[in-house]
Short mmCIF file of C-alpha atoms in Angstrom, two decimals:
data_model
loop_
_atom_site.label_atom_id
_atom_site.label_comp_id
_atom_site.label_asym_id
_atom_site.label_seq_id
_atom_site.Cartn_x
_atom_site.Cartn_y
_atom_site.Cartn_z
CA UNK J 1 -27.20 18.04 191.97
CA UNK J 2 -26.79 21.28 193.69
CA UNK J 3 -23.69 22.11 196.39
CA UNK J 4 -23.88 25.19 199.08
CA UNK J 5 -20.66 26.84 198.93
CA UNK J 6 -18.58 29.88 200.00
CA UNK J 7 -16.55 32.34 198.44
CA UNK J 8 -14.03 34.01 201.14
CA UNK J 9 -13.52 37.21 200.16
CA UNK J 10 -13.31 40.63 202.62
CA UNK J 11 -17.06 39.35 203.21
CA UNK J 12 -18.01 35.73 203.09
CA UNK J 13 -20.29 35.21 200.24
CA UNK J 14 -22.80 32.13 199.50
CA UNK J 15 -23.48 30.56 197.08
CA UNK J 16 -24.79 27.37 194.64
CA UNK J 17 -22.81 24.85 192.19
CA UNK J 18 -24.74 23.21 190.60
CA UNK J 19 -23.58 20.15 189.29
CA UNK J 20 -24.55 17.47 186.33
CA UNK J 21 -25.73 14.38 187.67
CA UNK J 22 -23.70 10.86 186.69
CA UNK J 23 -20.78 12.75 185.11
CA UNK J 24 -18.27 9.67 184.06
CA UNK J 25 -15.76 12.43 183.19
CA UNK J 26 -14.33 15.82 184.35
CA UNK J 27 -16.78 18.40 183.28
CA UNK J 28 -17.02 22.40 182.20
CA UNK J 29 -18.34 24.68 184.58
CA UNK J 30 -20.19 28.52 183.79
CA UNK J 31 -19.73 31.26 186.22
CA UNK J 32 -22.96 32.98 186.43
CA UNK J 33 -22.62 37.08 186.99
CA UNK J 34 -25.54 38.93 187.43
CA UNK J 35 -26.91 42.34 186.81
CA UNK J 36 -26.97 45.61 188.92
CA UNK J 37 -28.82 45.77 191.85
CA UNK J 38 -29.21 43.61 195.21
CA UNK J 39 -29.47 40.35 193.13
CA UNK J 40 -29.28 36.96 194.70
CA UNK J 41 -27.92 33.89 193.13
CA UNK J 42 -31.29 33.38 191.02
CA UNK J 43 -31.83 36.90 189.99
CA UNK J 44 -33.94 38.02 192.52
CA UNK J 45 -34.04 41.30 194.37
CA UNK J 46 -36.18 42.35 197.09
CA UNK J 47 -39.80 42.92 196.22
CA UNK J 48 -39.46 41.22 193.13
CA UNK J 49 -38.88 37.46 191.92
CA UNK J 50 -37.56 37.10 188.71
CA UNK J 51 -35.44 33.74 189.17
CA UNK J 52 -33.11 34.12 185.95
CA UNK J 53 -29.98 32.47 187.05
CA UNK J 54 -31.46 28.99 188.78
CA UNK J 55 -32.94 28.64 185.31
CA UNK J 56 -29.99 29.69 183.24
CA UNK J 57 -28.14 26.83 185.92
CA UNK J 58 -30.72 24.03 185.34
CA UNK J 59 -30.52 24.45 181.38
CA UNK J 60 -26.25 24.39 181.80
CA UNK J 61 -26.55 21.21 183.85
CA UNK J 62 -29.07 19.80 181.49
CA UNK J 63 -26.35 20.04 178.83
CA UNK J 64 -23.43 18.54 180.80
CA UNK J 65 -21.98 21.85 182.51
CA UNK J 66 -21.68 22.59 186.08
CA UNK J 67 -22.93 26.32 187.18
CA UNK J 68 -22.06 28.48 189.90
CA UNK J 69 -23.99 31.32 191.05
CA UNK J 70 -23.60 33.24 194.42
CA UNK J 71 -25.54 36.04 196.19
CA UNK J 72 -23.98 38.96 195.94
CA UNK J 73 -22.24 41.21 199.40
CA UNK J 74 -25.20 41.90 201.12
CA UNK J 75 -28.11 40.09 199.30
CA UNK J 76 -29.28 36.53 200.15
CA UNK J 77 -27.22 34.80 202.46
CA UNK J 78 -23.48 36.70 202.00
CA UNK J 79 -22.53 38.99 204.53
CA UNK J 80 -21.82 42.49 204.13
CA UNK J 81 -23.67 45.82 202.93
CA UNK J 82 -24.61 46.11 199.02
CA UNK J 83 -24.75 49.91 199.30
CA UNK J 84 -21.09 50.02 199.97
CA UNK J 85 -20.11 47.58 197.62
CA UNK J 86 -17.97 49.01 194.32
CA UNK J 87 -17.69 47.71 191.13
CA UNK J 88 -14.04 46.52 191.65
CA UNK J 89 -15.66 44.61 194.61
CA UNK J 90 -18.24 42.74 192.14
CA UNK J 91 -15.07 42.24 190.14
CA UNK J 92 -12.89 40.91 192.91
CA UNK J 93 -15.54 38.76 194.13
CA UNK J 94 -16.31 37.08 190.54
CA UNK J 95 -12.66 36.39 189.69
CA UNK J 96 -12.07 34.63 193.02
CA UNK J 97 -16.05 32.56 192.31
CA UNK J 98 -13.86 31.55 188.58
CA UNK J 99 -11.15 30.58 191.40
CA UNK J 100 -12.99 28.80 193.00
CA UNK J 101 -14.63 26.29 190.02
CA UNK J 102 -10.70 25.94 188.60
CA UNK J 103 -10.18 24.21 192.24
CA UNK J 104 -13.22 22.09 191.95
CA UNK J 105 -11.99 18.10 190.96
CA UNK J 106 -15.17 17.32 189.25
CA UNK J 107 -14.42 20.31 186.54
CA UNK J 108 -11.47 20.82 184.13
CA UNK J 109 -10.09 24.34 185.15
CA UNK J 110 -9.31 24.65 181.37
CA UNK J 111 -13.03 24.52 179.87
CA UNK J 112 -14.36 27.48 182.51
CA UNK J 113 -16.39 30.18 181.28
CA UNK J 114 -18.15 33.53 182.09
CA UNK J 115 -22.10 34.15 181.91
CA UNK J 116 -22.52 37.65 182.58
CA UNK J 117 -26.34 39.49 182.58
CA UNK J 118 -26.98 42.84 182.05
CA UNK J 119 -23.85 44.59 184.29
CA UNK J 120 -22.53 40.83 184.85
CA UNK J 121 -21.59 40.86 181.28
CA UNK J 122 -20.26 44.57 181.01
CA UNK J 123 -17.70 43.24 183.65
CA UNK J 124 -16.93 39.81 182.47
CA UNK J 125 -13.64 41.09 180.73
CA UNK J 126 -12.51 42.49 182.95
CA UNK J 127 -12.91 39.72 185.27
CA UNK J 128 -11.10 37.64 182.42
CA UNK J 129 -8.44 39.49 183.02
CA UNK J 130 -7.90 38.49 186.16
CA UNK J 131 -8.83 34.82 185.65
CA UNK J 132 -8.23 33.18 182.38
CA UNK J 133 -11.64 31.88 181.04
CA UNK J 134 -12.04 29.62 177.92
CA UNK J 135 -15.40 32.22 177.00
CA UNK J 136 -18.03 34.45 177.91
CA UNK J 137 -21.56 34.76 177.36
CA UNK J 138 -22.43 38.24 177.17
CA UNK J 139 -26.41 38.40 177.91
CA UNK J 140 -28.68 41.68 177.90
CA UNK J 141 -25.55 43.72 178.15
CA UNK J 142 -23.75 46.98 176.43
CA UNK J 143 -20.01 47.41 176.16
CA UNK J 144 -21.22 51.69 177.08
CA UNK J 145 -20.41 52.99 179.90
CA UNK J 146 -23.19 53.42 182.52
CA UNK J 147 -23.85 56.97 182.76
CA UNK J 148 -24.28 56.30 178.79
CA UNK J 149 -26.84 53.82 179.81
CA UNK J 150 -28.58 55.70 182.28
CA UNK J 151 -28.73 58.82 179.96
CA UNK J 152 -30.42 56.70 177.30
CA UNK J 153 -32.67 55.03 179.89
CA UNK J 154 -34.26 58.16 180.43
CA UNK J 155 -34.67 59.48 177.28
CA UNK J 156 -37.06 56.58 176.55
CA UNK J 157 -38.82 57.77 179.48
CA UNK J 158 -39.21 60.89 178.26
CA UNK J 159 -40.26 59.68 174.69
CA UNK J 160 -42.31 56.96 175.92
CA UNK J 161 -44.28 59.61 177.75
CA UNK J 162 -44.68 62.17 175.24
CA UNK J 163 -45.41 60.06 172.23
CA UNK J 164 -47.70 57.69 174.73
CA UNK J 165 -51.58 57.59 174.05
CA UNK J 166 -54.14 57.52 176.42
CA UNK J 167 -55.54 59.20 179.71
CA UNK J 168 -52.28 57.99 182.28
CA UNK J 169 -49.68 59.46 179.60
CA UNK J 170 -51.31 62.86 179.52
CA UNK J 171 -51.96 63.35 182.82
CA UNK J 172 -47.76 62.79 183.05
CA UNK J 173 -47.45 65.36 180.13
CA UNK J 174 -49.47 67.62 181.82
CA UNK J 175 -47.82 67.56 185.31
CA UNK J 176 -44.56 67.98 182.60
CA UNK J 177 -43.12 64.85 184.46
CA UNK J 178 -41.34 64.16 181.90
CA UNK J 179 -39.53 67.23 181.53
CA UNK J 180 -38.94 67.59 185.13
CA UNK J 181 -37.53 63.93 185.50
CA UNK J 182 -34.84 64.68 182.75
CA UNK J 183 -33.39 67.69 184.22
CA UNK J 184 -33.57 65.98 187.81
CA UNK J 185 -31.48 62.80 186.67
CA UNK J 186 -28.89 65.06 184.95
CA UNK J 187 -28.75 67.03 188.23
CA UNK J 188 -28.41 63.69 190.47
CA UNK J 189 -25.49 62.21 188.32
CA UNK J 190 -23.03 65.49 188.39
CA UNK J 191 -23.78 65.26 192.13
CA UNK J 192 -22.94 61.50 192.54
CA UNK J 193 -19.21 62.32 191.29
CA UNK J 194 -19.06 64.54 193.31
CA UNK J 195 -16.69 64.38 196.82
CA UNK J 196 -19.10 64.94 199.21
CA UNK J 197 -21.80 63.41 197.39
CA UNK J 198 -21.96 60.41 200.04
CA UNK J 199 -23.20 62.84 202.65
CA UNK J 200 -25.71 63.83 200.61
CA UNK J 201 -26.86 60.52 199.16
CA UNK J 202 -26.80 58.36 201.90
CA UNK J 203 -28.81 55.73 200.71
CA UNK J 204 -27.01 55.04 197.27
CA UNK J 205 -24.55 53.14 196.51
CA UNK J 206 -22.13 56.28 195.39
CA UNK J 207 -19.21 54.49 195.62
CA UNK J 208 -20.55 51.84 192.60
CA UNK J 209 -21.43 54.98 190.54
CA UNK J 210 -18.12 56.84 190.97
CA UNK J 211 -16.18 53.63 190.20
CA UNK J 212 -18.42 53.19 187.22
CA UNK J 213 -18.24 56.73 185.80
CA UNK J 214 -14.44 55.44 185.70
CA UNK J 215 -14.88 52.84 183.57
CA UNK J 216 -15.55 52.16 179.65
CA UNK J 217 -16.23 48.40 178.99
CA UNK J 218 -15.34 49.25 175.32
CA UNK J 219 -11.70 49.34 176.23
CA UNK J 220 -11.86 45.77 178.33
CA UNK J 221 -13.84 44.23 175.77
CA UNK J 222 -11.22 45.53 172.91
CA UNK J 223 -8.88 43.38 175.10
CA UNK J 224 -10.76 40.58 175.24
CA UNK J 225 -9.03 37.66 173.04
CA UNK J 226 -11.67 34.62 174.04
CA UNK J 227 -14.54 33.62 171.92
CA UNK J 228 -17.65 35.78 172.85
CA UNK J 229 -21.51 35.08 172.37
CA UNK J 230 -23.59 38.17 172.94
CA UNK J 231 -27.61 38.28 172.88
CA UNK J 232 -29.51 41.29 173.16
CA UNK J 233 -33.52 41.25 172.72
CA UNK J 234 -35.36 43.44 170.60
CA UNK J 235 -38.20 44.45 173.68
CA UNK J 236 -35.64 45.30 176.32
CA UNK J 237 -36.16 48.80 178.06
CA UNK J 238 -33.13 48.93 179.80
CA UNK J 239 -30.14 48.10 177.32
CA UNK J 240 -30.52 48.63 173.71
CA UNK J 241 -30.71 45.41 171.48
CA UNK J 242 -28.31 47.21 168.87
CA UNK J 243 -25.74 47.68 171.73
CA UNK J 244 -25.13 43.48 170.67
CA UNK J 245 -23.43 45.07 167.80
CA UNK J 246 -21.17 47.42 169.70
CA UNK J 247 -20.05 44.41 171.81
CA UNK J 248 -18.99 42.76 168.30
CA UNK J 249 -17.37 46.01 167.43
CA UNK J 250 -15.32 46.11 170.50
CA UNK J 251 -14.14 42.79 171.17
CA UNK J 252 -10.88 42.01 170.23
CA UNK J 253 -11.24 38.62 169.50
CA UNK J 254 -13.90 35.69 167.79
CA UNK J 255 -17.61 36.90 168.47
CA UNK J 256 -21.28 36.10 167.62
CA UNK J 257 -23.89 38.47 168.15
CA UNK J 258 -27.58 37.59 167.99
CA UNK J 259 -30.43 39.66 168.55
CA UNK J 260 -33.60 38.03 169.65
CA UNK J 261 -36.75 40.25 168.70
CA UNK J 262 -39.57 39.37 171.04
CA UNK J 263 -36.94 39.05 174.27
CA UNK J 264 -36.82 41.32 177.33
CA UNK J 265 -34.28 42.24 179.37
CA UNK J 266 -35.14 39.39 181.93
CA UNK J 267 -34.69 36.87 179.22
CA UNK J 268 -38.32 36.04 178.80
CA UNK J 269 -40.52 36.35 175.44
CA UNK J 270 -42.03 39.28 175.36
CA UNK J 271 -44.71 39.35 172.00
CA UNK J 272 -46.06 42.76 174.16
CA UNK J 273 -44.86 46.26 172.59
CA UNK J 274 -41.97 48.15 174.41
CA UNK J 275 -43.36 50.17 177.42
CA UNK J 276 -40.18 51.05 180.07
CA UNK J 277 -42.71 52.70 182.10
CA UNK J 278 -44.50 49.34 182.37
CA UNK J 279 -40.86 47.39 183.01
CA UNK J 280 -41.44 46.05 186.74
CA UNK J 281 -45.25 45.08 186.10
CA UNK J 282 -44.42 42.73 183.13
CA UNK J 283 -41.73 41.51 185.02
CA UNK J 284 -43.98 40.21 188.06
CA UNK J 285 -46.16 38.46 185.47
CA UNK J 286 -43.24 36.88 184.23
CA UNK J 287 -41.40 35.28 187.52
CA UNK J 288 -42.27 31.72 186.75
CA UNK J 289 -41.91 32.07 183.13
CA UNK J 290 -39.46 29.76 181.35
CA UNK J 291 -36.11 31.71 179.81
CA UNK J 292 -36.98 32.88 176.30
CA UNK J 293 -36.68 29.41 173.94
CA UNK J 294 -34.52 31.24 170.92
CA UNK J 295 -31.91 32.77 173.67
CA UNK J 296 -31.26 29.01 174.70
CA UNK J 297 -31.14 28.30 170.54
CA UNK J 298 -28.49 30.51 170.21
CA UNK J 299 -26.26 29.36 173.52
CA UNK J 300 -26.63 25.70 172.78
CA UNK J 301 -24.45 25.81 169.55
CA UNK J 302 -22.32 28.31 170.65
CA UNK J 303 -21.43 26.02 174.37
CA UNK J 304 -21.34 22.76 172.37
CA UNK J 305 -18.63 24.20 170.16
CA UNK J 306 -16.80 25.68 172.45
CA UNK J 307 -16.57 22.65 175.21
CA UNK J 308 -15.71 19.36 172.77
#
């Protein structure tokens, strides 16, 4: 059973609850955050289909648990501009979505949790913080700060290039891409803090980036008092699968932290060998995939526990 709703915030956003079907009873409800990027409310961005979050909804309402997900300013149906949204706006906008499912009749406002993906769950403490949650579900995420991220993102690059076989790696070693593509993304992040930098960079989001350089999701985490579930996978080019184990590290209160070996960062089994030059390819292949089956192993427990 899924509802169209809205979220009223400076821009009216839109969105989908998707409800269990015959409920005799109040039931619990997930907020669904997603990653970075234009993402819509099932994880898709333009040019690419990756529909993450309408599966990640159908397996919650499968076991009993409503699920909202919404498209974010300026993607899908919500009004506004994504390129001038900040990350206190994701924020804002998340903690009035929990808002939102606490004023739903059909779900008990005191068994309402957090699913955050990839950025979704570096900022689900924060937006704890502003709305008290039962739990979160930290998925494909790292407690580092983004720059951190980014940094480490593209020393893969470089290593995946220099230590890659075959004719398409050496024509990049030859043209020294990779050298050239490290000293260029150092250069483009001290301009991005700087003042003027939105003059410059007109088509980036600059504002997301400066708020981001200004904030450490170690420190929210390490406030966090609510149980936690955190899942990295072991194939996943953009966040590392050890960074599970920071978010254990960090959080301040009950946590499990899983790694799942053959998972990617979409949440699909991935048996192929790391490649983050060969991210967006593998991901097209996988758009109609189901979500990885030992991800969903590791929720199920975790949600049943946490909801009797």
């Amino acid at each position: 059973m899924e509802q169209l709703i809205t979220i009223d915030q400076t821009e009216t956003l839109y969105g989908t609850l998707t409800m269990p079907a015959n409920a005799s009873e109040k039931t619990s409800g997930v907020l669904i955050i997603g990653g970075s990027g234009p993402i819509d409310r099932d994880g898709n961005a333009p040019g690419i289909k990756l529909n993450i979050y309408n599966q990640l909804a159908a397996w919650l309402e499968k076991q009993g648990v409503a699920a909202l997900r919404y498209d974010k300013r300026g993607t899908g149906s919500s009004d506004g501009d994504f390129r001038a949204t900040g990350l206190e706006d994701l924020i804002e906008d998340a903690a009035a979505a929990v808002r939102l499912l606490k004023m739903n009749p059909a779900i008990d406002e005191n068994k309402i949790f957090i699913l955050g993906h990839s950025e979704g769950g570096a900022i689900a403490p924060r937006v704890a913080e502003k709305e008290k949650v039962q739990g979160m579900m930290v998925l494909a995420s790292s407690p580092k700060p983004l720059f951190d991220i980014l940094l480490e993102q593209g020393e893969s690059v470089e290593r995946e290039i220099s230590e890659g076989r075959g004719i398409f790696y050496r024509a990049l070693r030859t043209g020294k891409v990779n050298k050239r593509m490290i000293k260029k993304q150092h250069k483009v992040l001290k301009e991005l803090l700087d003042e003027e930098a939105s003059k410059k960079y007109k088509n980036v989001n600059v504002k997301w980036f400066q708020e981001h350089a200004d904030y450490d999701p170690r420190e929210a985490f390490h406030r966090t008092r609510i149980p936690v579930i955190a899942v990295n996978g072991g194939k996943d080019a953009q966040v590392k699968a050890e960074d599970v184990s920071a978010v254990a590290q960090h959080t301040g209160g009950p946590v499990e932290a899983y790694v799942v070996e053959e998972m990617n960062h979409i949440l699909r089994h991935q048996p192929e060998e790391f490649s983050i030059i060969k991210t967006k390819r593998r991901y097209k292949k996988q758009q109609d995939a189901n979500l990885s089956h030992e991800l969903l192993d590791h929720l199920y427990p975790w949600l049943q526990k946490q909801i009797q």
